[in-house]
């Protein structure tokens, strides 16, 4: 946990952003895998961690906005619990570290909420993403699950606050990046011809675990880099394959890192891979240099896209005017997703609160329908203190090409004939994490090699 | 998956055990960790795996008992899904492997169930343990979550069927045991003075993953063996410590293994540890020899307990008549749990269906209140085809001793003075997995060393 003062100040800042009523936070529970007592590793809700720091299952908390008071609802261990789970610090002692003096048994939460309902107080809560929280909210508020109405003012207040990272949060993210960087180098050393995808995943997990971290998300380690969220690991890398490794860890306090590198299973890229890799790297370098407060991330996304299109034009896969191609979304045959996203206590920071609120504004809402841009999670103007990813890529997806080509879609921008040679090319992505500073930006964590030359030298050194 | 015929036959056998109506099976979903798209590893519901073999999230199935027909409800991938997750075999093709000819979109399930409700057909379903299933059932059946009434006849039919393992299921369990056995030997080689608990856990996970398995449950790897379900791994093993390692893996088809060994971090046990270990081992050997059809597992549990009490008497921790001590539950200061449980597609097989139905009978119901015996998950008469664990132990729990001693509880059987010397002794458990055969029993998987001599020799060989 951070200091007691951290949590007290964060809660006070939240109160200042809201008017009156009660803010209800539900912590996460131990989620059953295949029966009640066999559970997935516990992960506390990120907003709960942010305001209370308590990584304890089955608790809830309220902030009374009118009385300036916080209460944590949860139960102390019984002797049966101690027999099965061991003696632990009391909940009260844990709460004291969070600056919360008052705890109350779990069962008393419903009484507390009932009183608030009876006295017609506003009860603010965030959108639940775990089904258990939906049920608990439904029961507490006596509203069907499908009718739960999260508080938009609370969402906006939390997003505003969590978006600007404190120095101690940056330190945690850089801890996560330190481990993730070493983990990626390990993967580069292991990712050779004959290696199985899962062998890399398992070795990375082992490394992360031994360094007090866990995966921040299911890693993507694949010879099919064109599949954006590929969580299958059964393939063996062969000659001519590239390894796409999108993986990051979170620290014990819950802060994420999110890195992607693409490298040859062999010690060198093929000439074609090298050309395509350089296009993605050019897009990466050019767009990251635009990071600074006041610039909209959507404009950087479009810039990155133009660099990709120019490169694909040079290589003969696209044609026509670059700006026109981007305006027509022709690039989305090759770059189907967004340039990046916020990062913090979640790898897609606060995504549970809604991309519209985290990445966009009421004045510039998210495009939720147009293929490609609808997957851009962040579009709004940047502010100092944001932490985000930059991750351009090129993805050659045969099934998507077949659909577009059947309609001869946007053929003025796409050279479908030439594309035939690339059908099984795969995909490339390069991703780092950045902090927006008053002056511009700062790469977070150590530099992880990414030039063609550095990667080939590294592969050769460990061959 | 097993053969198509396997699933067809299993469903036919289930139909034969039930009268009429519809059986509704909900598969599990991808469960969010901290936001909707960041999910825990998918694990299909075990009963769904048993009857359909489909390890696919977000599907459901029905068996129409009156029309002899099965339908799987789920959606084929859209092109957006393919972009993000890659091309996959169609759901229809997957279902064909399960002998299910008819698939229907997810959305049509509610219409199907509504028709069944309208025509007053019985809708059988099993107790939901994941909150998402509770919500889906509540919505489909238009009943509040708290009022869902699972079908007891279905529970009993499923338990009767799944309790008797097919030869191909035994083969899978023995595959899991092959990997778990090697994993335990690895832990014995690593578990030395200076090793951290988590280093063993991470190395085991790596080994299991590289052998196409995953943990069947969160492992217990601890210098505090007295804590029955200890999932904290931050301690370092020191001189004089024992390592208790309770861990098992499941195969890709979902079948579990569950082994425990306790060994010294040093190359030898201390004399006291050796004596206590031998008591547990005597109890283990003596009770496993009683395994055979027709014998109640509760009687074996009581036999194992008597052996433990006799040993504790010999060592001076208990006193008085052994049978009287057991009858008075005096042993539960040292052995707070049960001797074993069923195992199969779940490490505690079918625990989601209710221990009363899996481990007991209407005539001999479970004691759910008496400390100690209330934790015995299996009490009923054994049948050929059952797979179960035998896992006696001795656990010295200071907090429990303090409570008992304050009341001078059962002092005629317990030597509290002598117990002071043992306060920080820790805990010992030995666990293997067995198949009940018509003749008696068979140890499943390879023999994993467990005598004092074999363990010390192994530790010395790798020191």
GROMACS .gro file of C-alpha atoms in nm, chain B residues 160-342:
model
  183
  623UNK     CA    1  -2.448  -4.102  -0.993
  624UNK     CA    2  -2.307  -4.089  -1.344
  625UNK     CA    3  -1.997  -3.877  -1.292
  626UNK     CA    4  -1.898  -4.066  -0.975
  627UNK     CA    5  -1.819  -4.383  -1.170
  628UNK     CA    6  -1.517  -4.305  -1.384
  629UNK     CA    7  -1.482  -4.450  -1.733
  630UNK     CA    8  -1.149  -4.608  -1.830
  631UNK     CA    9  -1.070  -4.310  -2.055
  632UNK     CA   10  -1.128  -4.077  -1.759
  633UNK     CA   11  -0.888  -4.283  -1.547
  634UNK     CA   12  -0.632  -4.250  -1.826
  635UNK     CA   13  -0.670  -3.872  -1.817
  636UNK     CA   14  -0.638  -3.860  -1.438
  637UNK     CA   15  -0.324  -4.069  -1.463
  638UNK     CA   16  -0.186  -3.827  -1.723
  639UNK     CA   17  -0.246  -3.549  -1.472
  640UNK     CA   18  -0.073  -3.758  -1.206
  641UNK     CA   19   0.227  -3.826  -1.426
  642UNK     CA   20   0.285  -3.452  -1.460
  643UNK     CA   21   0.203  -3.381  -1.095
  644UNK     CA   22   0.446  -3.647  -0.976
  645UNK     CA   23   0.736  -3.501  -1.172
  646UNK     CA   24   0.628  -3.157  -1.052
  647UNK     CA   25   0.648  -3.273  -0.690
  648UNK     CA   26   0.995  -3.419  -0.743
  649UNK     CA   27   1.101  -3.085  -0.890
  650UNK     CA   28   0.964  -2.915  -0.578
  651UNK     CA   29   1.162  -3.154  -0.356
  652UNK     CA   30   1.480  -3.069  -0.543
  653UNK     CA   31   1.411  -2.695  -0.516
  654UNK     CA   32   1.268  -2.683  -0.166
  655UNK     CA   33   1.589  -2.624   0.025
  656UNK     CA   34   1.708  -2.390   0.297
  657UNK     CA   35   1.700  -2.037   0.152
  658UNK     CA   36   1.434  -2.110  -0.112
  659UNK     CA   37   1.126  -1.886  -0.119
  660UNK     CA   38   0.787  -2.053  -0.126
  661UNK     CA   39   0.692  -1.864  -0.442
  662UNK     CA   40   1.002  -1.984  -0.625
  663UNK     CA   41   0.874  -2.340  -0.592
  664UNK     CA   42   0.523  -2.239  -0.699
  665UNK     CA   43   0.649  -2.055  -1.006
  666UNK     CA   44   0.881  -2.337  -1.109
  667UNK     CA   45   0.597  -2.591  -1.074
  668UNK     CA   46   0.363  -2.375  -1.279
  669UNK     CA   47   0.629  -2.349  -1.548
  670UNK     CA   48   0.676  -2.726  -1.549
  671UNK     CA   49   0.302  -2.793  -1.562
  672UNK     CA   50   0.250  -2.541  -1.842
  673UNK     CA   51   0.527  -2.689  -2.050
  674UNK     CA   52   0.352  -3.027  -2.016
  675UNK     CA   53   0.015  -2.903  -2.140
  676UNK     CA   54  -0.136  -2.883  -1.792
  677UNK     CA   55  -0.231  -2.607  -1.551
  678UNK     CA   56  -0.275  -2.603  -1.175
  679UNK     CA   57  -0.596  -2.784  -1.080
  680UNK     CA   58  -0.623  -2.551  -0.780
  681UNK     CA   59  -0.411  -2.281  -0.614
  682UNK     CA   60  -0.119  -2.480  -0.474
  683UNK     CA   61  -0.029  -2.485  -0.107
  684UNK     CA   62   0.348  -2.457  -0.077
  685UNK     CA   63   0.438  -2.347   0.269
  686UNK     CA   64   0.656  -2.361   0.576
  687UNK     CA   65   0.328  -2.321   0.766
  688UNK     CA   66   0.180  -2.659   0.684
  689UNK     CA   67  -0.062  -2.618   0.973
  690UNK     CA   68  -0.265  -2.370   0.767
  691UNK     CA   69  -0.496  -2.593   0.567
  692UNK     CA   70  -0.546  -2.373   0.261
  693UNK     CA   71  -0.248  -2.142   0.271
  694UNK     CA   72  -0.217  -1.946  -0.052
  695UNK     CA   73   0.057  -1.705   0.056
  696UNK     CA   74   0.404  -1.774  -0.073
  697UNK     CA   75   0.628  -1.503   0.068
  698UNK     CA   76   0.824  -1.703   0.327
  699UNK     CA   77   1.177  -1.836   0.297
  700UNK     CA   78   1.250  -2.191   0.413
  701UNK     CA   79   1.502  -2.203   0.696
  702UNK     CA   80   1.693  -2.471   0.881
  703UNK     CA   81   1.451  -2.698   1.062
  704UNK     CA   82   1.157  -2.606   0.839
  705UNK     CA   83   0.943  -2.858   0.656
  706UNK     CA   84   0.799  -2.788   0.312
  707UNK     CA   85   0.435  -2.886   0.274
  708UNK     CA   86   0.350  -2.906  -0.096
  709UNK     CA   87  -0.016  -2.971  -0.182
  710UNK     CA   88  -0.044  -2.926  -0.556
  711UNK     CA   89  -0.188  -3.095  -0.859
  712UNK     CA   90  -0.253  -3.021  -1.222
  713UNK     CA   91  -0.538  -3.066  -1.460
  714UNK     CA   92  -0.503  -3.189  -1.816
  715UNK     CA   93  -0.629  -2.998  -2.117
  716UNK     CA   94  -0.950  -3.206  -2.095
  717UNK     CA   95  -1.000  -3.086  -1.738
  718UNK     CA   96  -0.911  -3.393  -1.529
  719UNK     CA   97  -0.737  -3.327  -1.199
  720UNK     CA   98  -0.466  -3.471  -0.980
  721UNK     CA   99  -0.411  -3.380  -0.616
  722UNK     CA  100  -0.092  -3.477  -0.433
  723UNK     CA  101   0.064  -3.366  -0.106
  724UNK     CA  102   0.409  -3.432   0.025
  725UNK     CA  103   0.583  -3.289   0.329
  726UNK     CA  104   0.960  -3.294   0.335
  727UNK     CA  105   1.247  -3.121   0.515
  728UNK     CA  106   1.408  -2.812   0.363
  729UNK     CA  107   1.726  -2.964   0.497
  730UNK     CA  108   1.838  -3.309   0.380
  731UNK     CA  109   1.696  -3.480   0.689
  732UNK     CA  110   1.393  -3.448   0.914
  733UNK     CA  111   1.458  -3.357   1.277
  734UNK     CA  112   1.394  -3.652   1.512
  735UNK     CA  113   1.064  -3.496   1.622
  736UNK     CA  114   0.956  -3.431   1.263
  737UNK     CA  115   1.044  -3.790   1.175
  738UNK     CA  116   0.826  -3.924   1.457
  739UNK     CA  117   0.531  -3.704   1.364
  740UNK     CA  118   0.574  -3.781   0.995
  741UNK     CA  119   0.570  -4.151   1.067
  742UNK     CA  120   0.240  -4.116   1.253
  743UNK     CA  121   0.080  -3.952   0.949
  744UNK     CA  122   0.234  -4.209   0.716
  745UNK     CA  123   0.107  -4.496   0.934
  746UNK     CA  124  -0.240  -4.347   0.922
  747UNK     CA  125  -0.213  -4.308   0.546
  748UNK     CA  126  -0.098  -4.665   0.481
  749UNK     CA  127  -0.338  -4.819   0.722
  750UNK     CA  128  -0.642  -4.638   0.592
  751UNK     CA  129  -0.569  -4.680   0.223
  752UNK     CA  130  -0.559  -5.054   0.278
  753UNK     CA  131  -0.923  -5.040   0.382
  754UNK     CA  132  -1.040  -4.899   0.049
  755UNK     CA  133  -1.289  -5.126  -0.120
  756UNK     CA  134  -1.643  -5.121  -0.251
  757UNK     CA  135  -1.911  -5.135   0.018
  758UNK     CA  136  -1.698  -4.977   0.290
  759UNK     CA  137  -1.810  -4.635   0.407
  760UNK     CA  138  -1.546  -4.369   0.368
  761UNK     CA  139  -1.651  -4.226   0.701
  762UNK     CA  140  -1.542  -4.549   0.870
  763UNK     CA  141  -1.204  -4.522   0.698
  764UNK     CA  142  -1.179  -4.160   0.807
  765UNK     CA  143  -1.245  -4.269   1.166
  766UNK     CA  144  -0.990  -4.547   1.135
  767UNK     CA  145  -0.729  -4.304   1.003
  768UNK     CA  146  -0.814  -4.074   1.293
  769UNK     CA  147  -0.764  -4.351   1.548
  770UNK     CA  148  -0.420  -4.425   1.407
  771UNK     CA  149  -0.333  -4.057   1.438
  772UNK     CA  150  -0.460  -4.046   1.796
  773UNK     CA  151  -0.267  -4.359   1.889
  774UNK     CA  152   0.049  -4.200   1.748
  775UNK     CA  153  -0.013  -3.873   1.929
  776UNK     CA  154  -0.067  -4.075   2.247
  777UNK     CA  155   0.262  -4.258   2.198
  778UNK     CA  156   0.435  -3.922   2.158
  779UNK     CA  157   0.265  -3.783   2.469
  780UNK     CA  158   0.039  -3.521   2.314
  781UNK     CA  159  -0.283  -3.714   2.371
  782UNK     CA  160  -0.393  -3.956   2.639
  783UNK     CA  161  -0.682  -4.174   2.748
  784UNK     CA  162  -0.879  -4.426   2.549
  785UNK     CA  163  -0.832  -4.384   2.173
  786UNK     CA  164  -1.189  -4.467   2.073
  787UNK     CA  165  -1.329  -4.238   2.341
  788UNK     CA  166  -1.099  -3.956   2.228
  789UNK     CA  167  -1.219  -3.991   1.869
  790UNK     CA  168  -1.583  -4.015   1.979
  791UNK     CA  169  -1.535  -3.691   2.174
  792UNK     CA  170  -1.371  -3.527   1.867
  793UNK     CA  171  -1.057  -3.458   2.072
  794UNK     CA  172  -0.846  -3.538   1.764
  795UNK     CA  173  -0.988  -3.235   1.589
  796UNK     CA  174  -0.735  -3.020   1.771
  797UNK     CA  175  -0.476  -3.190   1.548
  798UNK     CA  176  -0.674  -3.314   1.248
  799UNK     CA  177  -0.938  -3.053   1.171
  800UNK     CA  178  -1.045  -3.177   0.832
  801UNK     CA  179  -1.152  -3.484   0.642
  802UNK     CA  180  -0.949  -3.782   0.520
  803UNK     CA  181  -1.028  -3.725   0.155
  804UNK     CA  182  -1.268  -3.637  -0.123
  805UNK     CA  183  -1.384  -3.744  -0.466
   0.00000   0.00000   0.00000
